[in-house]
């Protein structure tokens, strides 16, 4: 991978019964360094809450969090408990009529913002105006990602 990287060997981990570690030039890296080294960039990116869609920052250690707050975790549990024993799939998203209407409104706002950007490009708008319109589009799109 790197041209000047030291030689890599896979050796048994002395601290584990059935583990292997990478040794660089006969130097064994501490476990925290190995964990961060092998973690891909994609696994460290920001994820959406499984309940509300807000951003959940990854701590980098341990299992990835699914919910942004304890209240979202509780709402998800209540939802799973409510649909248990029914024909509704457990991972189904059930929205009230108000929530569905709000979601439709947010997606309409995204479409309008995208049309504004397209119109500005066609009309030869300046960089400042295009930047402002693109920022507005991004804001609307992030807002539309929320399901609740």
Coordinates of C-alpha atoms in Angstrom, one line a residue:
X1 CA 0.0 0.0 0.0
X2 CA 2.7 2.5 1.0
X3 CA 6.1 2.5 -0.8
X4 CA 8.2 3.1 2.3
X5 CA 6.1 1.1 4.7
X6 CA 7.9 -1.4 6.9
X7 CA 7.4 -5.1 6.2
X8 CA 4.2 -6.5 7.7
X9 CA 3.9 -9.9 9.3
X10 CA 0.9 -11.6 10.8
X11 CA 1.8 -13.1 14.2
X12 CA -0.2 -14.7 17.0
X13 CA -1.5 -12.3 19.6
X14 CA 0.0 -13.1 22.9
X15 CA -2.9 -11.6 24.8
X16 CA -5.6 -13.7 23.1
X17 CA -6.2 -17.4 22.7
X18 CA -7.3 -17.4 19.1
X19 CA -6.2 -14.0 17.8
X20 CA -3.8 -12.7 15.2
X21 CA -2.2 -9.3 15.0
X22 CA 0.0 -7.3 12.5
X23 CA 3.6 -6.8 13.4
X24 CA 5.5 -4.0 11.7
X25 CA 9.3 -4.6 11.6
X26 CA 9.0 -6.8 14.7
X27 CA 7.2 -4.1 16.7
X28 CA 3.7 -5.1 18.0
X29 CA 1.2 -2.3 18.0
X30 CA -1.1 -1.8 21.0
X31 CA -4.6 -3.0 20.5
X32 CA -6.2 0.5 20.3
X33 CA -3.8 1.4 17.5
X34 CA -4.7 -1.8 15.6
X35 CA -8.4 -1.2 16.0
X36 CA -8.2 2.4 14.6
X37 CA -5.8 1.4 11.9
X38 CA -8.2 -1.3 10.5
X39 CA -11.3 0.8 10.9
X40 CA -12.4 1.9 7.4
X41 CA -13.2 5.5 6.6
X42 CA -16.8 4.5 5.8
X43 CA -17.4 3.1 9.3
X44 CA -16.3 6.3 10.9
X45 CA -18.7 8.5 9.0
X46 CA -21.8 10.1 10.6
X47 CA -24.9 7.9 10.5
X48 CA -28.6 8.6 10.9
X49 CA -30.6 7.7 13.9
X50 CA -32.8 4.6 13.2
X51 CA -35.8 6.4 14.8
X52 CA -35.7 10.1 14.0
X53 CA -33.1 10.4 11.3
X54 CA -30.9 12.9 13.1
X55 CA -27.1 12.5 12.8
X56 CA -25.4 10.1 15.2
X57 CA -21.7 10.7 15.5
X58 CA -19.6 7.5 15.7
X59 CA -17.3 7.4 18.7
X60 CA -14.8 5.2 16.9
X61 CA -14.7 2.5 19.6
X62 CA -17.1 -0.3 20.1
X63 CA -20.4 -1.0 18.3
X64 CA -22.0 1.8 16.3
X65 CA -24.9 3.6 18.0
X66 CA -28.3 3.2 16.3
X67 CA -30.1 6.0 18.1
X68 CA -29.2 9.6 18.8
X69 CA -30.9 9.7 22.2
X70 CA -32.4 7.5 24.8
X71 CA -35.9 8.8 24.0
X72 CA -35.5 7.6 20.3
X73 CA -34.4 4.2 21.6
X74 CA -37.4 4.1 23.8
X75 CA -39.8 5.1 20.9
X76 CA -38.3 2.4 18.7
X77 CA -38.8 -0.2 21.4
X78 CA -42.4 0.9 21.9
X79 CA -43.0 0.6 18.1
X80 CA -41.5 -2.9 18.0
X81 CA -43.6 -3.9 20.9
X82 CA -46.8 -2.5 19.3
X83 CA -46.4 -4.3 16.0
X84 CA -45.3 -7.6 17.6
X85 CA -47.9 -10.3 16.8
X86 CA -49.4 -8.3 13.9
X87 CA -49.0 -8.6 10.2
X88 CA -47.0 -5.3 10.1
X89 CA -43.3 -6.0 9.7
X90 CA -41.1 -5.0 12.6
X91 CA -38.9 -2.7 10.5
X92 CA -41.9 -0.9 9.0
X93 CA -42.2 2.8 9.3
X94 CA -45.6 3.8 10.5
X95 CA -46.4 7.5 10.2
X96 CA -49.4 9.4 11.4
X97 CA -51.3 11.5 8.8
X98 CA -49.6 14.7 10.2
X99 CA -46.1 13.1 9.9
X100 CA -46.8 11.9 6.4
X101 CA -48.1 15.3 5.3
X102 CA -45.0 16.9 6.8
X103 CA -42.8 14.5 4.9
X104 CA -44.5 15.3 1.7
X105 CA -44.1 19.0 2.3
X106 CA -40.4 18.6 3.0
X107 CA -39.8 16.6 -0.2
X108 CA -41.7 19.3 -2.1
X109 CA -39.4 21.9 -0.6
X110 CA -36.4 19.9 -1.8
X111 CA -37.8 19.7 -5.3
X112 CA -38.5 23.5 -5.4
X113 CA -35.0 24.3 -4.1
X114 CA -33.5 22.0 -6.8
X115 CA -35.6 23.8 -9.4
X116 CA -34.3 27.1 -8.1
X117 CA -30.7 26.0 -8.6
X118 CA -31.4 24.7 -12.1
X119 CA -33.1 28.0 -13.1
X120 CA -30.2 30.0 -11.7
X121 CA -27.7 27.9 -13.7
X122 CA -29.8 28.3 -16.9
X123 CA -30.0 32.1 -16.3
X124 CA -26.2 32.4 -15.7
X125 CA -26.4 33.4 -12.1
X126 CA -23.3 34.5 -10.2
X127 CA -21.2 32.3 -8.0
X128 CA -22.5 33.9 -4.8
X129 CA -26.2 33.3 -5.7
X130 CA -25.5 29.7 -6.8
X131 CA -23.6 29.0 -3.5
X132 CA -26.5 30.4 -1.5
X133 CA -29.0 28.3 -3.4
X134 CA -27.0 25.2 -3.1
X135 CA -26.6 25.7 0.7
X136 CA -30.4 26.1 0.9
X137 CA -30.9 22.9 -1.2
X138 CA -28.6 21.0 1.2
X139 CA -30.4 22.3 4.2
X140 CA -33.8 21.3 2.8
X141 CA -32.5 17.9 1.8
X142 CA -31.1 17.2 5.3
X143 CA -34.4 18.3 6.8
X144 CA -36.3 16.0 4.4
X145 CA -34.2 13.0 5.5
X146 CA -36.1 12.9 8.8
X147 CA -39.0 10.6 8.8
X148 CA -40.5 11.9 12.1

